[in-house]
Short mmCIF file of C-alpha atoms in Angstrom, two decimals:
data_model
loop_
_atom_site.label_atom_id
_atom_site.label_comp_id
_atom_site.label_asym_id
_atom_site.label_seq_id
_atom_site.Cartn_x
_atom_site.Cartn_y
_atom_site.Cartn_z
CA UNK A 21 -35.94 18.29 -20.04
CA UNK A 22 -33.46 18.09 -17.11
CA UNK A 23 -30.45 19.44 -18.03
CA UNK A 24 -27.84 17.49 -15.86
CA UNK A 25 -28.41 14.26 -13.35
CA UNK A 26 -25.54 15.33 -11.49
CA UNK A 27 -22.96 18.51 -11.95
CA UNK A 28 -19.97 18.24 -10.74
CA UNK A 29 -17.82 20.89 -10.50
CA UNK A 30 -14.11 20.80 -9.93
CA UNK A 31 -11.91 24.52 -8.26
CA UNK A 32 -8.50 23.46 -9.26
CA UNK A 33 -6.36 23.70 -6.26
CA UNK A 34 -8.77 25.77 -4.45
CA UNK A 35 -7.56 25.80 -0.95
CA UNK A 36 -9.87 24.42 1.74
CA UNK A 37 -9.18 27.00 4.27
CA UNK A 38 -9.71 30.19 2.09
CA UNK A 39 -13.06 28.48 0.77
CA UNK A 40 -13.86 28.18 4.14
CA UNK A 41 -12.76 31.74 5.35
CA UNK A 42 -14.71 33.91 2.52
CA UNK A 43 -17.47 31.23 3.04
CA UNK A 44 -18.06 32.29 6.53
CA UNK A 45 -16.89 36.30 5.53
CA UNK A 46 -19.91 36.25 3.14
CA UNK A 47 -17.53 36.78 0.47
CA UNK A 48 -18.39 33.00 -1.50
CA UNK A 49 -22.23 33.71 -1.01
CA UNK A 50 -22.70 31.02 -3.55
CA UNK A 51 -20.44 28.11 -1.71
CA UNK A 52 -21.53 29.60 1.64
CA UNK A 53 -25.25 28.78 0.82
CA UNK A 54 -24.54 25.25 -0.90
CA UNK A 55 -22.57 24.37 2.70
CA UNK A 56 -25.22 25.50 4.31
CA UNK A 57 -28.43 23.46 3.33
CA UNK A 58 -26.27 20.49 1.95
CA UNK A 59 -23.74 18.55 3.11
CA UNK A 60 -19.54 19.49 2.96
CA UNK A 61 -16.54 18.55 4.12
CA UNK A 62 -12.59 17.46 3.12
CA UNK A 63 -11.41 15.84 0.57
CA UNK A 64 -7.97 13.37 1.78
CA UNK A 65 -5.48 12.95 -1.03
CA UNK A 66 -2.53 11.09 -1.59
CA UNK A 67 0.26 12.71 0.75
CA UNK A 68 3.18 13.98 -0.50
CA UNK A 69 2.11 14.23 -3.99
CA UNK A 70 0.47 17.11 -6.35
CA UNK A 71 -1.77 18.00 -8.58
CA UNK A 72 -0.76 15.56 -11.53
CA UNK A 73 -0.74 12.03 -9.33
CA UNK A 74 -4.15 13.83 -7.43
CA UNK A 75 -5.92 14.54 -10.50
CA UNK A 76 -4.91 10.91 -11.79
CA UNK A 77 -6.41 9.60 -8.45
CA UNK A 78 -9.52 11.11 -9.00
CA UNK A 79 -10.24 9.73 -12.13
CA UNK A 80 -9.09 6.30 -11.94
CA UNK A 81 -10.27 6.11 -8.08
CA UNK A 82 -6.94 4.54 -7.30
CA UNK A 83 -4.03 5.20 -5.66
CA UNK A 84 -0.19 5.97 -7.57
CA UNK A 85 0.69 2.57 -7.03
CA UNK A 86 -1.87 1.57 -9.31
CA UNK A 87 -1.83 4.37 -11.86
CA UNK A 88 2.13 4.82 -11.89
CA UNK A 89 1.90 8.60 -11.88
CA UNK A 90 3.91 11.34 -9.69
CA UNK A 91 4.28 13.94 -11.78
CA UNK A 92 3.94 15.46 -15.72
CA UNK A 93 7.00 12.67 -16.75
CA UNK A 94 6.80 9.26 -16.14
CA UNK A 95 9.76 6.68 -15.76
CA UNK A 96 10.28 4.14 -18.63
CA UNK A 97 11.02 0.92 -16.95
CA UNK A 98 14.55 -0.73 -17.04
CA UNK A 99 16.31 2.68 -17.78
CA UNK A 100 16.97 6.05 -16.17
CA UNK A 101 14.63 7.71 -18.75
CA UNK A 102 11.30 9.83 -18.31
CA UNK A 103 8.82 10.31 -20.83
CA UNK A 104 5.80 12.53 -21.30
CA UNK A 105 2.77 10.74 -19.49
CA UNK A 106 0.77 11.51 -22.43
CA UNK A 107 2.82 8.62 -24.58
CA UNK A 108 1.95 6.11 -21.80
CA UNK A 109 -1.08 4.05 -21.77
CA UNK A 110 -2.85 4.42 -18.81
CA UNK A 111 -3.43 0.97 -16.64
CA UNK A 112 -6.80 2.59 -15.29
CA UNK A 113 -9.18 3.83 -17.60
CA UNK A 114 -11.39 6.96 -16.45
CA UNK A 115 -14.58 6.38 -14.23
CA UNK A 116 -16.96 8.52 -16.97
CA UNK A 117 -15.70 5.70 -19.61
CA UNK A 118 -17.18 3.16 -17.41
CA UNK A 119 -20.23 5.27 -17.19
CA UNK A 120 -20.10 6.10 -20.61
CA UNK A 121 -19.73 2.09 -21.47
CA UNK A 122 -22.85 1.40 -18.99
CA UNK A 123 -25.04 3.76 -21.39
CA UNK A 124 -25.06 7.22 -19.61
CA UNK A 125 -24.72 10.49 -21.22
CA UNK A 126 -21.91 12.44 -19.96
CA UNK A 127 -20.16 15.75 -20.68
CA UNK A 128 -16.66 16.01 -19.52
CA UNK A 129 -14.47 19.53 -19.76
CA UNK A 130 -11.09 19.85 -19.31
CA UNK A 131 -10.25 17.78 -16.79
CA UNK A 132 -7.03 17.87 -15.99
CA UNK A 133 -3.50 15.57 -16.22
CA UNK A 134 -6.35 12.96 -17.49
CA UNK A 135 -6.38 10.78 -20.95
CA UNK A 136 -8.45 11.98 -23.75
CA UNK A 137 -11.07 9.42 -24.88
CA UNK A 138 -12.38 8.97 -28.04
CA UNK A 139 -15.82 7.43 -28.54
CA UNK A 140 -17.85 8.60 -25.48
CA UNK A 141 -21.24 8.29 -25.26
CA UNK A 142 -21.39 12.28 -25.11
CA UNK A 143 -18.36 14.88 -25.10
CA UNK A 144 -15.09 15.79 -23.43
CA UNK A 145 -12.52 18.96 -24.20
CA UNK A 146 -9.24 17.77 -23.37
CA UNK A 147 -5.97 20.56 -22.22
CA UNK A 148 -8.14 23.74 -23.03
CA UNK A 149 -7.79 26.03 -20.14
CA UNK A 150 -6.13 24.01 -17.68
CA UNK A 151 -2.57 24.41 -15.49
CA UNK A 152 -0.38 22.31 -16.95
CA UNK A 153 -1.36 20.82 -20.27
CA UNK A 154 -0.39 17.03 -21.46
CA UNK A 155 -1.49 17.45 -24.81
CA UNK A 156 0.06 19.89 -27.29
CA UNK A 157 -3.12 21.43 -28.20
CA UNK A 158 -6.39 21.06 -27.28
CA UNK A 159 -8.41 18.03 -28.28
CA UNK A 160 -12.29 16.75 -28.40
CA UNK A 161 -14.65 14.18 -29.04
CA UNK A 162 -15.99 14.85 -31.19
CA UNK A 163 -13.19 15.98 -32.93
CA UNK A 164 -14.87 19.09 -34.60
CA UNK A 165 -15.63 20.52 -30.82
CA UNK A 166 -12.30 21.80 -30.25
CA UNK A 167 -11.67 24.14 -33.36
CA UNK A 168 -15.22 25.39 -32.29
CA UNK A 169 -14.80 26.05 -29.16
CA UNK A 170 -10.85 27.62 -29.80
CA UNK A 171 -12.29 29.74 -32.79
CA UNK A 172 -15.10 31.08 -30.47
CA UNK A 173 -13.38 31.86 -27.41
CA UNK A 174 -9.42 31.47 -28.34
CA UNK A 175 -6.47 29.33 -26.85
CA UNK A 176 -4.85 29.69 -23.05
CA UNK A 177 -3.91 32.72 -23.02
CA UNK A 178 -1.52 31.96 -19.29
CA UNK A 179 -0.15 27.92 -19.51
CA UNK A 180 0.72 27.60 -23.40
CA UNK A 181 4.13 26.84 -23.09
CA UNK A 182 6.89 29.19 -24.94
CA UNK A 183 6.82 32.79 -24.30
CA UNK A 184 2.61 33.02 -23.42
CA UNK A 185 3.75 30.73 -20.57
CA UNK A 186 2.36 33.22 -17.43
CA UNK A 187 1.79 30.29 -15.25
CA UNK A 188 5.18 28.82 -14.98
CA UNK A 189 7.42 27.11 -12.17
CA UNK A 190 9.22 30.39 -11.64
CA UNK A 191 7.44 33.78 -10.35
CA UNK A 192 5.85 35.49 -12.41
CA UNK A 193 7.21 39.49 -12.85
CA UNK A 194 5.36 42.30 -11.37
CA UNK A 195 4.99 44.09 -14.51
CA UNK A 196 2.97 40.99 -16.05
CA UNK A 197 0.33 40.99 -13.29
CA UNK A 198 -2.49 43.16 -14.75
CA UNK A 199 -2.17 40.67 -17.87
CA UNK A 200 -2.43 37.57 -15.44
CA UNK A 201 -5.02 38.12 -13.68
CA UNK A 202 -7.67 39.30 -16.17
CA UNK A 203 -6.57 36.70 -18.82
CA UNK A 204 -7.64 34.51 -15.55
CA UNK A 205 -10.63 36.44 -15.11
CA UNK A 206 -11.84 36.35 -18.84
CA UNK A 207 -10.99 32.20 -18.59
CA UNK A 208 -13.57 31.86 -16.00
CA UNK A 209 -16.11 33.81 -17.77
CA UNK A 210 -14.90 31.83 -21.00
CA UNK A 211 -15.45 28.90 -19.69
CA UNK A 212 -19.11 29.09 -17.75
CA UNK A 213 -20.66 30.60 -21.17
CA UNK A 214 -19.22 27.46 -22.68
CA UNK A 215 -20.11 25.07 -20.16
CA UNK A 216 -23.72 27.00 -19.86
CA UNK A 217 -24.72 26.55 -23.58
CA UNK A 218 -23.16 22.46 -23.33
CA UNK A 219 -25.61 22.18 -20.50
CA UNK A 220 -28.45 23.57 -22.71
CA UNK A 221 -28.20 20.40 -24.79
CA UNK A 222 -29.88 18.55 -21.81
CA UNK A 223 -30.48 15.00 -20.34
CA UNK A 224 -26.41 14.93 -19.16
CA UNK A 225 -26.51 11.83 -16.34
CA UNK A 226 -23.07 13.41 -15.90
CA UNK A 227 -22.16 16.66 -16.61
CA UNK A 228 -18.42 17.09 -15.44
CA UNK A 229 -16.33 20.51 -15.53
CA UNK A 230 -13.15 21.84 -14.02
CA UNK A 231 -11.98 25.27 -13.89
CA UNK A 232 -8.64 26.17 -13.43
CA UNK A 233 -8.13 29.75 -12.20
CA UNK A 234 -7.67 29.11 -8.33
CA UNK A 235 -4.76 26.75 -9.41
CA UNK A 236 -2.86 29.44 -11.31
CA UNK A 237 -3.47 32.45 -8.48
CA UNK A 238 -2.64 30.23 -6.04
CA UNK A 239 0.67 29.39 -7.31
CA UNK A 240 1.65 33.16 -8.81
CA UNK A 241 0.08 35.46 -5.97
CA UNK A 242 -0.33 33.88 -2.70
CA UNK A 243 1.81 36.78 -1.02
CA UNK A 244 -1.18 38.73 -1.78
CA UNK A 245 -3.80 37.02 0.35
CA UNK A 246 -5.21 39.15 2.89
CA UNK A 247 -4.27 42.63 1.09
CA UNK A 248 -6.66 45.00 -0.27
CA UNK A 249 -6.52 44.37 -3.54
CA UNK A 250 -6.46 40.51 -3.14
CA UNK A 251 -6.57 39.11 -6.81
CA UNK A 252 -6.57 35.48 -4.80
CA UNK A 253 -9.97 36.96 -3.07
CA UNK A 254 -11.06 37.91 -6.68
CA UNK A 255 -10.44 34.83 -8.89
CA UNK A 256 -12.36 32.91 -6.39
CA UNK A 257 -15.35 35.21 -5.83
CA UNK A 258 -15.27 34.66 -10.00
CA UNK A 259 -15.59 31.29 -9.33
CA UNK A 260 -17.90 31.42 -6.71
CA UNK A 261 -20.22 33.47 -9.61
CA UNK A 262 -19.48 30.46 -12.06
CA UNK A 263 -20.47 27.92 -9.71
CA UNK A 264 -23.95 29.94 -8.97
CA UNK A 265 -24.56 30.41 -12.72
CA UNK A 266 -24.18 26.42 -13.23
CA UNK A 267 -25.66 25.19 -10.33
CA UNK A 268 -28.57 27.00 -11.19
CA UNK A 269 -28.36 26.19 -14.56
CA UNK A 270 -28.32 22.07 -14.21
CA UNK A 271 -31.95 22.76 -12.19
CA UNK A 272 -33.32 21.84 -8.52
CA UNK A 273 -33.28 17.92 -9.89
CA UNK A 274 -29.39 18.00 -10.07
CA UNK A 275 -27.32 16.46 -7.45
CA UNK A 276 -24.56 19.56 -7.60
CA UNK A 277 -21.45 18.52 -5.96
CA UNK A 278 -18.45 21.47 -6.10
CA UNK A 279 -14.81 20.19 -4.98
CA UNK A 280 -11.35 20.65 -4.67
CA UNK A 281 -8.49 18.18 -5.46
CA UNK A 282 -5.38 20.13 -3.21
CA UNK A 283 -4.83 22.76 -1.58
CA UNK A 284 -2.38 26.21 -1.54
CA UNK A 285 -0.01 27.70 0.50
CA UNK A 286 3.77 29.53 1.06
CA UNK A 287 6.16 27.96 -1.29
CA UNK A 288 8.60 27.15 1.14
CA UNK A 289 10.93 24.10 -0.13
CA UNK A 290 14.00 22.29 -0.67
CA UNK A 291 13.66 21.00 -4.30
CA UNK A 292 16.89 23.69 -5.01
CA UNK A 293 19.19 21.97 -3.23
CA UNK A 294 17.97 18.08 -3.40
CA UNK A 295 20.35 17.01 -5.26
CA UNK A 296 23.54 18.26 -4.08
CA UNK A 297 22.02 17.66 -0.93
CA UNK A 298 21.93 13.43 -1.82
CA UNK A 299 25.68 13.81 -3.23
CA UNK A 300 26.62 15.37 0.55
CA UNK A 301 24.90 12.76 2.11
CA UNK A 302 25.43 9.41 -0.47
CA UNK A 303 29.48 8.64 0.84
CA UNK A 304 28.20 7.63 4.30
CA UNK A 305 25.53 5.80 3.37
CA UNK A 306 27.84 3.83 0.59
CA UNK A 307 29.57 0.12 1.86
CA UNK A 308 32.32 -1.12 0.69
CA UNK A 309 31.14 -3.75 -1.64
CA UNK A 310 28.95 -0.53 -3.16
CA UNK A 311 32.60 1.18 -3.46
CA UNK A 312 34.00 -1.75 -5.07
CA UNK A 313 31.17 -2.22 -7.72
CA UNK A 314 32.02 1.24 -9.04
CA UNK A 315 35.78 0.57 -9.68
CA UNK A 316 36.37 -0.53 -13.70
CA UNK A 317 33.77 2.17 -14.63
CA UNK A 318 34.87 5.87 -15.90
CA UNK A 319 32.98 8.12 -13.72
CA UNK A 320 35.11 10.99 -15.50
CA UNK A 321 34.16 12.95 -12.05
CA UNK A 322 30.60 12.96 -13.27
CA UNK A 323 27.60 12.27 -11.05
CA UNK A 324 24.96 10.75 -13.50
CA UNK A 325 22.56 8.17 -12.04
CA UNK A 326 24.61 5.19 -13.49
CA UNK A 327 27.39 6.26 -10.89
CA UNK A 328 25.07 6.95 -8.07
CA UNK A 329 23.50 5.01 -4.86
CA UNK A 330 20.40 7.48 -4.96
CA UNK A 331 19.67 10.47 -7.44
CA UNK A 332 16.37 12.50 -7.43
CA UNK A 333 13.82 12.78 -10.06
CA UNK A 334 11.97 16.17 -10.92
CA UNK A 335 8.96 16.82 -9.42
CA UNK A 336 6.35 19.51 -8.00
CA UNK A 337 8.20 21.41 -4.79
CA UNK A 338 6.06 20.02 -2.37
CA UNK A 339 8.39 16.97 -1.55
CA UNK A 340 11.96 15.54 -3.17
CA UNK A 341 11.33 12.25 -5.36
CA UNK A 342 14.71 10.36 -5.15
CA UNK A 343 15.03 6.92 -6.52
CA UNK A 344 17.34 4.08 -5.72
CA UNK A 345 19.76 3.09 -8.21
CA UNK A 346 18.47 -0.84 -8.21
CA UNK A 347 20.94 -3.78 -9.29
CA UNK A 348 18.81 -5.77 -11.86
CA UNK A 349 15.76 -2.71 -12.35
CA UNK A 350 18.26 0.08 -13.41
CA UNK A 351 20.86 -0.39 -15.93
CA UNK A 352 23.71 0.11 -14.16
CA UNK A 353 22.39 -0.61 -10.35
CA UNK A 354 24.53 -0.30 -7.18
CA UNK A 355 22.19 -1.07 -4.55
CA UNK A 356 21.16 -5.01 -4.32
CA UNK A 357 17.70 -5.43 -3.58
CA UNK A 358 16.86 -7.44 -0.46
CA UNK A 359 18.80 -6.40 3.21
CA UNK A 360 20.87 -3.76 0.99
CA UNK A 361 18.33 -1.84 -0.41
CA UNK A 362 16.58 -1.71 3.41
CA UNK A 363 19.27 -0.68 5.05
CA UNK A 364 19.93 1.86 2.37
CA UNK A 365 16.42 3.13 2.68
CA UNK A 366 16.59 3.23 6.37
CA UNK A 367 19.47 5.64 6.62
CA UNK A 368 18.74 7.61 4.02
CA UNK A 369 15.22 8.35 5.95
CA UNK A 370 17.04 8.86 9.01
CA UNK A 371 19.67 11.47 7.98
CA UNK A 372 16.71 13.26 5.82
CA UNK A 373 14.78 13.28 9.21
CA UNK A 374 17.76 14.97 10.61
CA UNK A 375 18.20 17.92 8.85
CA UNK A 376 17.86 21.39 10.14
CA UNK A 377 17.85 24.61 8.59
CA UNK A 378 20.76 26.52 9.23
CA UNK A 379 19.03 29.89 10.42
CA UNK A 380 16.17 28.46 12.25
CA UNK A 381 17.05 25.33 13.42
CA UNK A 382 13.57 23.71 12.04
CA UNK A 383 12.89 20.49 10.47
CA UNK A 384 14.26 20.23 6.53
CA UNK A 385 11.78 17.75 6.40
CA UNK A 386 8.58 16.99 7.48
CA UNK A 387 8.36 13.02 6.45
CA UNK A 388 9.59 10.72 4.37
CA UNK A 389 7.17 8.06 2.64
CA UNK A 390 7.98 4.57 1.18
CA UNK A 391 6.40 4.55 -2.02
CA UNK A 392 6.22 0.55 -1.78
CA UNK A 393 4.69 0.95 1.97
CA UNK A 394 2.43 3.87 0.71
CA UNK A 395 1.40 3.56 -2.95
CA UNK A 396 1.63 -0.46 -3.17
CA UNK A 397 0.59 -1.90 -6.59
CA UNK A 398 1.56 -3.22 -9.98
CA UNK A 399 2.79 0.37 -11.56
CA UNK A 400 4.72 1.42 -8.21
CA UNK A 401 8.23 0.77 -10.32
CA UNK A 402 6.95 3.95 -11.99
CA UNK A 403 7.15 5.96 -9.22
CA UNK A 404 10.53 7.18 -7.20
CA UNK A 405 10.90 4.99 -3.86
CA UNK A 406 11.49 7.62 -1.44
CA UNK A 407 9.57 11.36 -1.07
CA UNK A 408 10.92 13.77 1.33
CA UNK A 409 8.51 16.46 2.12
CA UNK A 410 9.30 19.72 3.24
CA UNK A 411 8.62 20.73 6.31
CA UNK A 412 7.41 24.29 5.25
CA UNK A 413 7.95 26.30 8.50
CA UNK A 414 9.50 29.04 6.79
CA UNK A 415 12.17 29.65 4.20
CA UNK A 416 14.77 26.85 3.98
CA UNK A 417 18.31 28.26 3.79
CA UNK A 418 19.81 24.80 2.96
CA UNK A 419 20.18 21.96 5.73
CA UNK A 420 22.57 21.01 8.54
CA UNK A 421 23.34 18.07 10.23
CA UNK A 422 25.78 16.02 12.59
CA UNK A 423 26.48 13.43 9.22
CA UNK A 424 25.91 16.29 6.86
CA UNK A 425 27.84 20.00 7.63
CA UNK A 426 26.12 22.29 7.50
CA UNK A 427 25.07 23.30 3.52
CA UNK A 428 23.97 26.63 3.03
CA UNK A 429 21.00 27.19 -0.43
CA UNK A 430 20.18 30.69 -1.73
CA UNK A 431 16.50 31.13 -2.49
CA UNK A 432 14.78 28.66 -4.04
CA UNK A 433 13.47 31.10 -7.23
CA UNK A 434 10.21 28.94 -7.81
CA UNK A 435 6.78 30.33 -7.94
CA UNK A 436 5.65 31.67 -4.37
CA UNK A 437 2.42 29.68 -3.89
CA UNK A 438 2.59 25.85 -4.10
CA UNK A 439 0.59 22.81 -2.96
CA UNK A 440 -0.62 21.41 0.52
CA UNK A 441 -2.46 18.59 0.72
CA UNK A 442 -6.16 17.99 1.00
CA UNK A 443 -8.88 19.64 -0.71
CA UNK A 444 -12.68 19.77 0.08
CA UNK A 445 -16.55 19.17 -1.33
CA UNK A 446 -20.16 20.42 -0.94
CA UNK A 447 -22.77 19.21 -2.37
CA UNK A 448 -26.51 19.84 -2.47
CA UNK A 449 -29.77 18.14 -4.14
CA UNK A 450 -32.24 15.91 -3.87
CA UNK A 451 -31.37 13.09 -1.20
CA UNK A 452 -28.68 15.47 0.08
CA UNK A 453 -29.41 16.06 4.15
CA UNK A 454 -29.14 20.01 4.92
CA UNK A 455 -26.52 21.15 7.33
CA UNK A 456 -24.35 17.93 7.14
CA UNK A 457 -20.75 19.10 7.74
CA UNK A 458 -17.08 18.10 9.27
CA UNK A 459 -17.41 15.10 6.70
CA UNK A 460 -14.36 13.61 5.38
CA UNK A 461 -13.74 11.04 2.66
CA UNK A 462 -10.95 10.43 -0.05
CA UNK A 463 -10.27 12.20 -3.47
CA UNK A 464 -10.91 8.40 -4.60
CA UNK A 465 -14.14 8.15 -3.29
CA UNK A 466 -15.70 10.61 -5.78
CA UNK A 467 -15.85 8.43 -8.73
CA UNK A 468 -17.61 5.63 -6.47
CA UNK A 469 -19.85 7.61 -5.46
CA UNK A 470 -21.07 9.62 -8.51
CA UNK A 471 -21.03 6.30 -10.67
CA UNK A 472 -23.56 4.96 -7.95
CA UNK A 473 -25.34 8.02 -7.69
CA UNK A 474 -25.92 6.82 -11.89
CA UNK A 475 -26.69 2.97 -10.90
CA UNK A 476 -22.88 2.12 -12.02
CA UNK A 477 -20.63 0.38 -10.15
CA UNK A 478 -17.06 0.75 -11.05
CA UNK A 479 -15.35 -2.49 -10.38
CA UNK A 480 -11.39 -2.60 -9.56
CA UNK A 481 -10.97 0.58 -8.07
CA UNK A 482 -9.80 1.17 -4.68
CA UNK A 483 -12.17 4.51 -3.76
CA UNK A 484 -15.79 3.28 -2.23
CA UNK A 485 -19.12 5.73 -2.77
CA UNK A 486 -18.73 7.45 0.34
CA UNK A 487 -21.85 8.52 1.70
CA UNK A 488 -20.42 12.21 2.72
CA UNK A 489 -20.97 12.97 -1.25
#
């Protein structure tokens, strides 16, 4: 009995270049030696977006613009509301309910920002250890899994929202560090005996699971990289264990593919000061027929969206979501679409482009994307129109500018470790060519190329079975 056709093993925003650091330190014996005699490489993902829209990517194998997600909210057409993404519908179904439709056998755990699915042809645990749960509690098919596996081995004990909440957007105290990192610690160990014995079952063709450790150490104690006591270093050398105890698990037959979806790095950003940053910049970009279309209403002084040219949406640090206040697609728009709306957008970009920080003269930001240039398709209304990303050279003290002032920030107060773009794969197994590295394909290219791998093709999708996997 094989126990697994393929393994596929997802590191939750575990950054390429530490991966490939303690790879070549000898410190990730386990990755090291699966680079080594198989093939690896990097993982693009969509730019300027984290891990919910990259996760959402990955298992729809399209882009936003297709699956209408940016973040853990979603916007509710024809309003200036957000909802949860978990009331929403997804356009895109999941590539392992394809493959589960076509007749294979697959096992999927805890992948994350990702629909549950009842009815598979197989399992899936939904939002138990994961960063960032959509679900209230965790969930199964069947439905009898998840009170097993949460009487066995307990709930999150570091992203249950409410008080147990270690992982959250702000930094985590020192005094709550021991806690962190061996509830992290215990999670991984959790979750390969759990995985291990699910494997035992046998004849997976796809046997999917995604830890979530790197994610959470990442984001609470990247200052520490590099130090001594480097609980970074440690989570992923716990990982690295994990993926040796699987690997070898699923059998020589297995196609074992290990990968990233993002990165990690220096929370350095501007998400503090976006939005009085838009209300300093929105009178110069306003015309005079935008003036006159706010006289008759009672702004009382306030600055809601209805009374606003452009107004920013939450969203992860690494870039500023701001959305146009549309005539005919908002309630209350300002901004015509057509020549308005493009000129709007134009100057908008330009004066973000020419920001500086106060103190060190860099860039504010980086770039600015076009969601309808970038992400086109049929749930891009979903999605802000502009992001700004951060520049990250350092600390941003606020921004500065010939149109703007100068407008000083105090410290952004967010976690200190937050997301860069890109992630990576290796992969080993029969048909796999030894020493094939400096590969690169898409986060969207996975799904492709796994369902092939299973003599499914997935039809609709934008990702293609890249031959790098």
């Amino acid at each position: 009995m094989n126990p697994a056709k393929i393994i596929l093993i997802g590191l939750d925003a575990a950054d390429r270049g530490l991966v490939e650091r303690w790879c070549n330190s000898g410190d990730l014996p386990v990755l090291r030696g699966m680079r080594d005699r198989g093939s690896h490489g990097r993982l693009l993902t969509p730019p300027g977006l984290a891990d919910d829209s990259v996760w959402a990517s990955f298992a729809t194998a399209v882009s936003p613009g297709k699956h209408g997600r940016f973040f853990w909210q979603v916007l509710e057409p024809g309003s200036y509301e957000t909802r949860m993404c978990r009331e929403q519908i997804p356009p895109v179904k999941p590539f392992w309910v394809d493959l589960s439709e076509a007749g294979r056998r697959v096992a999927v755990v805890d992948v994350p920002k990702c629909p549950h699915t009842p009815g598979l042809n197989g399992i899936q645990i939904s939002d138990w250890l994961v960063h960032g749960r959509d679900y209230a509690k965790t969930c199964s098919w069947p439905p009898e899994l998840a009170d097993s596996v949460l009487g066995r081995f307990g709930d999150d004990a570091t992203d249950r929202p409410g008080e147990a909440w270690m992982c959250r957007m702000e930094a985590l105290p020192e005094e709550d560090m021991p806690a962190f990192r061996r509830h992290l610690l215990t999670g991984i160990e959790n979750k390969t005996r759990l995985a291990s014995e699910l494997l035992e079952q046998g004849e997976w063709d796809l046997f999917l699971v995604v830890f979530k450790e790197a994610h959470c150490v990442g984001h609470q104690c990247w200052p520490a990289v590099g130090r001594d006591d480097d609980p970074v270093k440690e989570v992923y050398q716990a990982l690295d264990r994990a993926v040796g105890d699987l690997v070898e698990r699923a059998g020589p037959q297995a196609r074992a593919i290990v990968f990233s979806d993002i990165g990690m790095s220096s929370n350095e950003t501007g998400e503090h000061f976006l939005n009085g940053l838009l209300q300093r910049l929105e009178p110069g970009l306003m015309t005079w027929r935008q003036r006159l279309r706010l006289i008759g209403r009672t702004a009382g002084g306030s600055r809601e969206p209805a009374n606003r040219l452009i107004y920013p949406l939450h969203h992860n640090e690494i870039s500023g979501a701001i959305r146009f206040n549309l005539v005919g697609r908002e309630p209350a728009g300002l901004v015509r679409p057509g020549q308005e709306e493009s000129r709007l957008r134009q100057r908008l970009t330009e004066a973000l482009l020419a920001l500086r920080d106060p103190e060190s003269g860099g860039r504010v930001v980086e770039t600015v994307l076009d969601t309808g240039t970038v992400f086109p398709g049929d749930e891009r209304e979903r999605l802000p129109d502009l992001f700004a990303v951060w520049a990250r050279q350092g600390p941003l003290t606020g921004a500065a500018s010939d149109a703007l002032g100068v407008m000083r920030a105090g410290p952004h107060g967010f976690r200190p470790g937050n997301h860069v773009p890109g992630g990576f794969f290796v992969s080993t197994g029969p048909g796999v060519a030894h020493g094939r590295g400096s590969m690169e394909c898409s986060l969207l290219d996975v799904a492709p190329a796994v369902s092939r791998m299973l003599g499914v093709e997935l039809v609709g999708r934008e990702g293609q079975p890249s031959a790098a996997l």
